[in-house]
Short mmCIF file of C-alpha atoms in Angstrom, two decimals:
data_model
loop_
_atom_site.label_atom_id
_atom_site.label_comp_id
_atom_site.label_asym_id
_atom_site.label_seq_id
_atom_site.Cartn_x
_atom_site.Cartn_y
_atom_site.Cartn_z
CA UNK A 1 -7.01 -21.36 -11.53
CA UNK A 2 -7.84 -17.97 -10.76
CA UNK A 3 -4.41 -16.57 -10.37
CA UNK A 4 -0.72 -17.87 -11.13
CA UNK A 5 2.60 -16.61 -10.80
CA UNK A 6 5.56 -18.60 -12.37
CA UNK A 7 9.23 -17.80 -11.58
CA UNK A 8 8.55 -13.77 -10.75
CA UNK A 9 11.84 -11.64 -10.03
CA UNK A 10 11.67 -7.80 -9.99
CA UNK A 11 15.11 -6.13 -9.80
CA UNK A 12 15.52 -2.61 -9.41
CA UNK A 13 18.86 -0.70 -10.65
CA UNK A 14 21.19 1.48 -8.15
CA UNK A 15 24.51 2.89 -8.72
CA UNK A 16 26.05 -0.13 -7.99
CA UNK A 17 24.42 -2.96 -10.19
CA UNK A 18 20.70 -4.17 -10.41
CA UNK A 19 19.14 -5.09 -6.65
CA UNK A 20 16.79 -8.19 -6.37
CA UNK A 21 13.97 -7.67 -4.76
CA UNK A 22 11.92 -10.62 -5.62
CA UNK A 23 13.38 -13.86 -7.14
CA UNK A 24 11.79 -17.19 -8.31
CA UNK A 25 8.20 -16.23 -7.10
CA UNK A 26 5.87 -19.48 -8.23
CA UNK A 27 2.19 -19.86 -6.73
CA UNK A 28 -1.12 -20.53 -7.87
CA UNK A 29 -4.44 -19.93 -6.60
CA UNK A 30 -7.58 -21.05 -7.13
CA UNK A 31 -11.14 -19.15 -6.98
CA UNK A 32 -12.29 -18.35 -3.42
CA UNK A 33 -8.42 -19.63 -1.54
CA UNK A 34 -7.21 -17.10 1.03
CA UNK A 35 -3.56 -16.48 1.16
CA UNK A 36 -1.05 -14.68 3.49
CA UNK A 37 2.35 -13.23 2.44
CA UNK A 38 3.76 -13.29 5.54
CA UNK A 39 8.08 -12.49 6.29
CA UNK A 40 10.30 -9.62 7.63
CA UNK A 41 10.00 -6.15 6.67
CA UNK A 42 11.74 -5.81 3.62
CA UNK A 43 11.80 -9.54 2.16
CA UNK A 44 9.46 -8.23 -1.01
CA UNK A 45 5.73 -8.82 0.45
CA UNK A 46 5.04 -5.62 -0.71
CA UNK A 47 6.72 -5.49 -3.85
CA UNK A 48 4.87 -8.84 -5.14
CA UNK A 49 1.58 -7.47 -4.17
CA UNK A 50 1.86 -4.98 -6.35
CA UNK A 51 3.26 -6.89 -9.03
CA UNK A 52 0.12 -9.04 -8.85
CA UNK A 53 -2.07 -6.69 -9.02
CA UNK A 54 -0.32 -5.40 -12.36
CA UNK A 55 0.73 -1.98 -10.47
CA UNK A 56 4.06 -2.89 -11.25
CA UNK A 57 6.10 -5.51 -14.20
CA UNK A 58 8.54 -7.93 -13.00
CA UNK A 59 11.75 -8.29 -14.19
CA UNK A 60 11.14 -11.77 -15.28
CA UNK A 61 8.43 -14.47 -15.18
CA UNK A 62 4.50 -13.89 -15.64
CA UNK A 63 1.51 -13.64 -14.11
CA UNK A 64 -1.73 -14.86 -15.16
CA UNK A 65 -5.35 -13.84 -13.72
CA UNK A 66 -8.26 -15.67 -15.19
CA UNK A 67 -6.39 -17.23 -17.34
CA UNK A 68 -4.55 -14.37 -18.72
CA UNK A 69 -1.07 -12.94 -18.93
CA UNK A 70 -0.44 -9.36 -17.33
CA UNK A 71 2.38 -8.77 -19.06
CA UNK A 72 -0.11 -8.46 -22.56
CA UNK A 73 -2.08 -5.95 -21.28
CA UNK A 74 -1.56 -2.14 -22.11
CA UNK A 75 -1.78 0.29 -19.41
CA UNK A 76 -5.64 1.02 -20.15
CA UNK A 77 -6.54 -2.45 -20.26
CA UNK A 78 -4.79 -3.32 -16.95
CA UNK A 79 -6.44 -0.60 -15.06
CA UNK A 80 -9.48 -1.64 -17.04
CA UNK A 81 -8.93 -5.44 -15.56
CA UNK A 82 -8.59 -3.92 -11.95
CA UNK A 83 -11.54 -1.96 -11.95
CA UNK A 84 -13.63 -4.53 -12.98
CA UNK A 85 -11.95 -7.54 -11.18
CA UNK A 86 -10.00 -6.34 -8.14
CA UNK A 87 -10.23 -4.71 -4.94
CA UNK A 88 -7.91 -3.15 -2.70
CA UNK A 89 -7.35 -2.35 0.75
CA UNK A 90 -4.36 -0.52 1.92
CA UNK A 91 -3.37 0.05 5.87
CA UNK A 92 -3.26 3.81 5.09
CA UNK A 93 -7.35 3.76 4.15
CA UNK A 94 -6.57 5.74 0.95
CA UNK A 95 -9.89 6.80 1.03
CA UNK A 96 -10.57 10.30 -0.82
CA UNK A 97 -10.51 12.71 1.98
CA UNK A 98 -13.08 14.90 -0.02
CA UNK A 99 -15.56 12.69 -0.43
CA UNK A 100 -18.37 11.44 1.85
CA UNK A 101 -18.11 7.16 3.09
CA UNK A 102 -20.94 6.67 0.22
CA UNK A 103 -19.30 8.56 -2.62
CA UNK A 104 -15.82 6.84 -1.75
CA UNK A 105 -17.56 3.79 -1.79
CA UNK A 106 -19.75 4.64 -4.95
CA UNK A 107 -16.44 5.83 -6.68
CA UNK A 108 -15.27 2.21 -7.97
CA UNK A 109 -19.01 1.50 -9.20
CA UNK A 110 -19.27 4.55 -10.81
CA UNK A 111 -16.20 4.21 -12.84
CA UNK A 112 -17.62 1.30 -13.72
CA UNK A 113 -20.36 2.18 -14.78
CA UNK A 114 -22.68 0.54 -12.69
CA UNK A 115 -26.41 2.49 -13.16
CA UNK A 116 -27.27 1.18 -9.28
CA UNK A 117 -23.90 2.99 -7.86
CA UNK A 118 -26.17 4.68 -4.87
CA UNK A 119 -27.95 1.30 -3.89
CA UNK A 120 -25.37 -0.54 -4.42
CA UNK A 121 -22.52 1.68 -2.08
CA UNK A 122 -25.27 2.04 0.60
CA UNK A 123 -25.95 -1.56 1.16
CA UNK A 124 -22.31 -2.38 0.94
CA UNK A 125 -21.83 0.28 3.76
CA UNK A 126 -25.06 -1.19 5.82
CA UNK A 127 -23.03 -4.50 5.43
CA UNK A 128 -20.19 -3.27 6.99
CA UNK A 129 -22.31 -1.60 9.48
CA UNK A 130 -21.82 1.95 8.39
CA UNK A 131 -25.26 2.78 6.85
CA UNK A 132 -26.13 5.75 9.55
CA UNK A 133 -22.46 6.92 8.49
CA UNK A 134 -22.95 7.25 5.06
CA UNK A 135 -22.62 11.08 5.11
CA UNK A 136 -19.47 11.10 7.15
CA UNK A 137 -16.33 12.34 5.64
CA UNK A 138 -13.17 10.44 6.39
CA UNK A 139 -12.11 12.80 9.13
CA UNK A 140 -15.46 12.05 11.24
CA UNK A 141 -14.43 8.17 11.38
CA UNK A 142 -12.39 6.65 13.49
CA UNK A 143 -9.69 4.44 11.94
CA UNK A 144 -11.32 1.48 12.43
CA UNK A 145 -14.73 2.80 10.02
CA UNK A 146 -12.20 4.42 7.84
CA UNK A 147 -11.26 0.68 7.12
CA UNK A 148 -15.00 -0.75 6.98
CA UNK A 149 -15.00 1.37 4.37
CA UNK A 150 -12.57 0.50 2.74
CA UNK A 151 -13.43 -3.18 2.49
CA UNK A 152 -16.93 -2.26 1.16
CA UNK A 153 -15.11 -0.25 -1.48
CA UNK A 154 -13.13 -2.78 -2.29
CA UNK A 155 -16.01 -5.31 -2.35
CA UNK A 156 -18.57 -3.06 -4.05
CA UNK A 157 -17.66 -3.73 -7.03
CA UNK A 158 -18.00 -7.90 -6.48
CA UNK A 159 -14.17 -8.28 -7.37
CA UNK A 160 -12.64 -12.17 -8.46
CA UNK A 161 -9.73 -10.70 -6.19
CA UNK A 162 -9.12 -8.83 -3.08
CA UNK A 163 -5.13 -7.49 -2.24
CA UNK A 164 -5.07 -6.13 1.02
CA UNK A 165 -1.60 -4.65 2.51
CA UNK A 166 -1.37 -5.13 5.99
CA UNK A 167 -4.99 -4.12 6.66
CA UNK A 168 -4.85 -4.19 10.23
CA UNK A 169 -1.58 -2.56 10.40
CA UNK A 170 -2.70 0.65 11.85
CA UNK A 171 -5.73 -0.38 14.25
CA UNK A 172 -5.25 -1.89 18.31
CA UNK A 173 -5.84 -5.47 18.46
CA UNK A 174 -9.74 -5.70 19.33
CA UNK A 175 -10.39 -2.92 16.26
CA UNK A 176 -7.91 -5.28 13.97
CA UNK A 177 -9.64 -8.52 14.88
CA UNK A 178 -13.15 -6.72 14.07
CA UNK A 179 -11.73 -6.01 10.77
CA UNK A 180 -10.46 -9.43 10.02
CA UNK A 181 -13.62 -10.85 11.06
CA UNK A 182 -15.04 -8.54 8.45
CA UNK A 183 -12.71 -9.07 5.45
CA UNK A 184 -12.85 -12.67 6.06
CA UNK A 185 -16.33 -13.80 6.44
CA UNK A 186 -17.38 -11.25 3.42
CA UNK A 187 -14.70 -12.57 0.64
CA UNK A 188 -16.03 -15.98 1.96
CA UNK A 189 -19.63 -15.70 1.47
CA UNK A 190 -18.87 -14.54 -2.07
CA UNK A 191 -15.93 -16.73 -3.07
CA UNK A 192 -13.61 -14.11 -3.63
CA UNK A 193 -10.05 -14.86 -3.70
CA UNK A 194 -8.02 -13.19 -0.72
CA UNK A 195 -4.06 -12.39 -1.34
CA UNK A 196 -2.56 -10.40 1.87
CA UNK A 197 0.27 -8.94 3.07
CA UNK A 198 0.75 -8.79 7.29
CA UNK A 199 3.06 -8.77 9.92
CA UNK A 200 0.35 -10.26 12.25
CA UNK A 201 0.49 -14.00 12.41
CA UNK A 202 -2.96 -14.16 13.92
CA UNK A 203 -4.39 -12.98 10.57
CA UNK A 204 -2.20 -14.95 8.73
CA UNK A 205 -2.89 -18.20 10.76
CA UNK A 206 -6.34 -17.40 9.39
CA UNK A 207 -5.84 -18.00 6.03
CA UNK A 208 -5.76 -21.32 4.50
CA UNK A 209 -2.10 -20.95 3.07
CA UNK A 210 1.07 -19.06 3.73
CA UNK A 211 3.59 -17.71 1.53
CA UNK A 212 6.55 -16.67 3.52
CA UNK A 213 9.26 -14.46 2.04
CA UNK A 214 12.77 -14.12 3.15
CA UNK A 215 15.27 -12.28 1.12
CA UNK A 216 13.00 -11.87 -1.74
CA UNK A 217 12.68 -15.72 -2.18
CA UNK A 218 9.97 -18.12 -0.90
CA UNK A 219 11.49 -20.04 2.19
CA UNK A 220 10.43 -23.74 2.70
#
């Protein structure tokens, strides 16, 4: 099992008492499964990605990756554990508008410390088919490369996990398709595991489980 969450509830306070957000979250997933976290805009989908991907504790419950609890983790080890086991993709890009498609890509590999950074961020961009691009700063791409690159950022690093917030969120439908096509068929070939967040329910139907939310609770 490659990750598990049993009975997850984040609560948040306000002036009036505690707010639920999330309540009774309990999943599992094993190495290489895709799944979508799929539900109305503010039913938590958000809120438990990040919670997965130890950006945020829950209120109650645990979550284990590989086998081990979050919750044990100091805040160097758990941004330790991302670096070296997960990769993101957000629908804003969050790529670093300073920085050049091969050094955003590179970044993740050189924090790890990866001594083939270069090669390995400029075949991850040829992958993506963004090879000629590889100089470009953010602002030369359209959105849709902006997100190739993101994926092969997220990938570079060859990541047991992939969270991706509505990653087609901000492209038209042909662009977002594209990008699916991408995300899917690369986390496939290398068995990654694939947890996303989307409001479209033609990227959703594409992964082999659903989780919907409603309210902050798992509906049946």
């Amino acid at each position: 099992m490659i990750l598990s969450a049993h009975h997850l509830g984040r609560d948040y306070p306000t002036p009036s008492g505690p707010l639920t957000v999330l309540d009774g979250i309990t999943f599992s997933l094993e190495a290489g499964e895709s799944l979508a976290v799929v539900g109305p805009s503010g039913s938590g989908k958000s809120t438990l990605l990040g919670l997965l991907a130890g950006l945020d504790q829950p209120s109650r419950g645990r979550i284990e990756i590989e086998g081990r609890d979050l919750s044990a983790f100091s805040d160097s080890e758990s941004a330790a554990f991302r670096a070296r086991r997960m990769g993101f993709v957000f629908q804003s890009h969050r790529l670093l508008p300073a920085l050049s498609a091969l050094e955003n890509v590179r970044t993740p590999l050189d924090l790890a410390g990866a001594a083939d950074a270069t090669t390995r961020a400029i075949a991850w961009l040829e992958r993506v088919g963004l090879g000629a691009r590889r100089d470009h700063q953010p602002r030369q791409l359209s959105g849709g490369e902006q997100q190739r690159v993101a994926v092969a950022r997220a990938l570079a690093n060859d990541p047991a996990l992939i969270f991706a917030d509505e990653p087609t969120g901000s492209l038209d439908q042909r662009t977002g398709a594209d990008l699916a096509d991408l995300l899917f068929s690369l986390a496939a070939e290398r068995r990654t595991t694939l947890v996303l967040v989307t409001h479209d329910e033609r990227v959703a139907a594409r992964c082999a489980r659903q989780l919907r939310l409603v309210d902050g609770r798992v509906q049946a």
